[in-house]
Amino acid sequence: MSDPAALRLGWMLAALGLALAPTAPRLAPWITATFVIAVLWRVAVQHFGWRLPPGWLRLALAFGCVLGVLFTYRTFNGLEAGGALLVVMAAMKLLETRHRRDIQVLSFIGFFLVLMQMLHDQPVWSLPWIAASVAAITVALLQGVRAGEPLPWRTATGLVLRMFAFAAPVALVMFLLFPRVPGPIWALPARSAAGMTGLSDEMSPGNISQLIQSDEVAFRVSFEGPIPPPADRYWRGPVLERFDGWTWRDFDRLPLLVPDLELRGQSYRYRIILEPHGRPWLLALDFPGRWNDRDAVLTREYQLVARQPVDSVRALDVESWPAARPAATLSPITRHRSLRLPPDRNPRAAALGQQLRASSASDREFVDAILARFRNEPFVYTLRPPLLRGSDPVDEFLFRTRRGFCEHYASAFAMLARAGGVPARVVTGYQGGELNPLSNRLVVRQSEAHAWVEVWLDATGWTRIDPTGAVAPERIELDLANALPEGERVPGGFLRDFRGLEGLRQGWDALNSLWTDWVLGYGPERQLALLARLGLPGADWRTLVLGLTAFVAAVMMALTVWLAWRSRTSRPPEALRLYREFCRRLEKAGLSRAPEEGPQDFAARVARERPSLEAEAGRIVNLYVTLRYAAPPADEAVLPALRRAVREFRP
Amino acid sequence: MSLRSPSPEAGAPAASRLRSRVAHWIRRRQGPDGDPVALHRRRIYILPTALGAGYGLSLFGMLLASMNYSNSMGFALTFLLAGLGLVAMHWCHQNLSGTIARGFHLRPAFAGQPARLEFTLENPGRSARLDLQASCASASSAALDLAPGTSGEVHVDLPTQRRGRLVIDRIRVHTSFPFGLFRAWAWLHPECETVVYPAPAEHAPPPPRGGTEESGGRWNEHEGEDDFAGLRSFRHGDSPRRVAWKAAARGDELPVKLFAGSARGSVWLDWLSLGAMPVEPRLTVLCRWVLDAHAGGGAYGLRLPGTEIPPGMGPAHRRRCLGALALYPGGMGTEDV
């Protein structure tokens, strides 16, 4: 393709393809197909010299595509439909691309495609791809807009990279200092939680063991100071109080208006960097006492929740007291809720609970009796429990299958406790976390999802009981892989089995967590913290705008100076400068060169007027003439000779 | 292209009045231009193009989307592109700044054909300058790339419509490299003018007859095959009737027939010999005659009311005669470009 127009088009098509590729699988297939067809059509137009489709056809196609998007997505709003519209727009634009301006518009669409990809997902490994897409679009823009022939790709790429090198510091400082506004500006349909992994607000048998199949990172935690031992790492998520015999659900999430946590013992200060999960849980360590996110609320069940679902990476600083003692009294409503059982479900379990309570002296003993039962009877902790399908799943589990995962144990325990008259509720969240020695951060994955129980004991208030620990203490003390029976392994965690890859995996994870923390999690709170560290505590947006302006101005000045320096006129060759110096010295001695006088004429006149200088001047001029005009260029020794001769020339 | 009238601002629409004010201000500000002219920083103007505005708007959209989704990477991309825009602005300015323009020359032309403005752009800097363009009135040159330390020829073909004096008002040297987001330009005001000859008539009446000076000019006694004297290649202004089409079919040049008798004595091309023709058509016929006479190779003189150019030969003589026709009073006067 030596035809400049074809070359320009080729660049742009390649760049758009690069930008679209990561998003394509998320789009409805017909949209990607439309784009591909448009590309093929446009290439055919170029290659075979066809005419571009006429205006009415393009209009009809565009109209059809827009209707198609509306039909497929039922809306134009939101990321999916918006992205789809963008892609069909690009396709339609391709069909009328003829002029430079069209190429420019296509490149803008390309930038938006990249942005769309970022709004969906931005893991660290996608960074090189994103960078390549942006660079390719920019090169294509450069080529497409250029008035002359397209540049050789090396030159074009070099130019663009150099420009990016200058743009980068500006971008970095704007990134750090541009005032960040928390929260959405206009309400768009939130990203559906369906596409994201994470805890849900209900728990039925099988929920969590399903979640555990995912090796995805749920969140990362970096501690300021000591890191709690594994047995204390209970990350509190949804607290479930409503039980219908099968499923546990949460009631409401009312904020805790009167703080009733007695903070005592050791506290841990840490930062949680949450991956988006489409739900409001912020998953603080039990029990959060202080946090720095204005958008976070502590509920009456001590869950830290956000007002908006966590749709993008979010960082917050929390301080927790694992030994904190919750409220000393139980409100009648809560007591009622925490004791309620569906009357006609799981009758054997209900009977067992009542029986165990009757034979225990106190609530505490009753709780221990249940745990002892789990420990002593042949219960098995497994990721692959048999399916429970009856209307009395707890009965089925307790008396028949006896194989289960944390949700089975938590559910059964809470049910037994309630049957015995002890208020109980199920808490879901994560337990554990793997410490990455490189980043010194705790990585909590979906595979660490867990469920446990809280019972109300008069002496201690709400008390955490982890029935899984009774069956598989390794789950709590170590991790899931160690708790599973022989032959079962954590899905997706196969990398853990290879010693050699362990370091690699942790390095990768450290990189990921840095990325997530510093780039993706950089929000208003983080910005304020950075400013405080820079010595600007409590800086407001005015300071930011001022600082930003000053910095950008400084960079622009530097750029101006550099560009001016770069385009300064080329200096005369050294030989010429030396010759001028020679003439200047002669002029001081009263012999000035006439403007029209060539070097040799001048030397002849010098010889005539000052015979004493003849030899030296003649030699200098000869050297100069050799350097400047000799047909095969003079060898390297000539210039130093001239330099020396001129330096020593004293007329 | 506009007609230079005694008061250029009278009656013109506000926009063009403003434009002409600005043009005058710029000219006064810069002072007269010599040759060469260096495009210093102070005479370079830069503004975003419509596309640059579109770019800005897109960035704003991206910023809003990033804010709405609290998306850090979105912010990063937006700011990177904003930085790129700023760099492009500087690059664009610097691409022009320091360029040297020299050797302005405007070639004469026949009315209706383009008059070619030529000059040299020189890049004394250490980095390449790309996509330099010159424009004058509505005409633009091709884009020029200059490697460091090189120079290149620029030519702008200015359309002409009427005979007369053609004066270049100002030339714009501009570039929108790298991305077309910004356009940097400089105005040049070189002393540069030429004449536009009348268009040679396509169907000219036969030239005046007569063999001696007294009886009026005459050549081509027998315009016909008999006097065919040879071929030469086609030049602007030749009548299509004189093209040797048979010969043309054999080669890729357009041969024009030469006729004998042209060397025979000198002829007078006389205004009066065309009877009652109106001025402009009369001038076009005279133009045709001058061209033919020149092509014929003989000596010829030109008589216009108030002007008499004695018979002569050669390109300088031809230029003189054509110039006299171009500037014949009652014509269209001066054209500003």
mmCIF file of C-alpha atoms in Angstrom, chain A residues 220-224 235 268-274 282-285 288-296 304 314-321 441 517 521 523-530 533:
data_model
loop_
_atom_site.group_PDB
_atom_site.id
_atom_site.type_symbol
_atom_site.label_atom_id
_atom_site.label_comp_id
_atom_site.label_asym_id
_atom_site.label_seq_id
_atom_site.Cartn_x
_atom_site.Cartn_y
_atom_site.Cartn_z
ATOM 1 C CA ARG A 220 -5.974 -5.770 49.590
ATOM 2 C CA VAL A 221 -4.996 -4.431 52.947
ATOM 3 C CA SER A 222 -1.869 -2.643 53.979
ATOM 4 C CA PHE A 223 -1.317 -2.345 57.696
ATOM 5 C CA GLU A 224 0.269 0.500 59.491
ATOM 6 C CA TRP A 235 -13.430 -9.168 57.515
ATOM 7 C CA TYR A 268 -5.020 -2.155 63.945
ATOM 8 C CA ARG A 269 -4.717 0.697 61.483
ATOM 9 C CA TYR A 270 -4.907 -0.277 57.876
ATOM 10 C CA ARG A 271 -6.005 0.734 54.431
ATOM 11 C CA ILE A 272 -8.412 -1.400 52.454
ATOM 12 C CA ILE A 273 -8.218 -1.195 48.673
ATOM 13 C CA LEU A 274 -11.383 -2.791 47.424
ATOM 14 C CA LEU A 282 -16.561 -2.154 52.742
ATOM 15 C CA LEU A 283 -15.381 -5.285 54.590
ATOM 16 C CA ALA A 284 -13.591 -3.776 57.547
ATOM 17 C CA LEU A 285 -11.881 -5.956 60.092
ATOM 18 C CA PRO A 288 -14.255 -0.854 62.920
ATOM 19 C CA GLY A 289 -13.992 2.105 65.273
ATOM 20 C CA ARG A 290 -12.614 4.855 63.067
ATOM 21 C CA TRP A 291 -12.461 5.389 59.341
ATOM 22 C CA ASN A 292 -11.716 8.253 57.023
ATOM 23 C CA ASP A 293 -14.304 7.823 54.313
ATOM 24 C CA ARG A 294 -17.073 10.373 54.620
ATOM 25 C CA ASP A 295 -19.234 8.207 52.455
ATOM 26 C CA ALA A 296 -19.024 5.191 54.784
ATOM 27 C CA LEU A 304 -19.092 -0.703 57.450
ATOM 28 C CA ARG A 314 -12.001 2.238 46.301
ATOM 29 C CA ALA A 315 -9.549 2.864 49.097
ATOM 30 C CA LEU A 316 -10.343 3.700 52.682
ATOM 31 C CA ASP A 317 -8.416 3.920 55.907
ATOM 32 C CA VAL A 318 -9.868 2.145 58.914
ATOM 33 C CA GLU A 319 -8.880 1.468 62.477
ATOM 34 C CA SER A 320 -10.321 -1.664 64.072
ATOM 35 C CA TRP A 321 -10.394 -3.143 67.535
ATOM 36 C CA ARG A 441 0.147 -6.350 52.032
ATOM 37 C CA ASP A 517 -3.520 1.346 45.416
ATOM 38 C CA GLY A 521 -7.542 3.710 44.163
ATOM 39 C CA GLY A 523 -9.425 9.244 44.890
ATOM 40 C CA PRO A 524 -10.365 12.289 46.927
ATOM 41 C CA GLU A 525 -9.200 10.817 50.238
ATOM 42 C CA ARG A 526 -5.914 9.661 48.825
ATOM 43 C CA GLN A 527 -5.381 13.039 47.229
ATOM 44 C CA LEU A 528 -5.857 14.850 50.509
ATOM 45 C CA ALA A 529 -3.452 12.438 52.196
ATOM 46 C CA LEU A 530 -0.848 13.126 49.510
ATOM 47 C CA ARG A 533 2.316 14.628 53.088
#
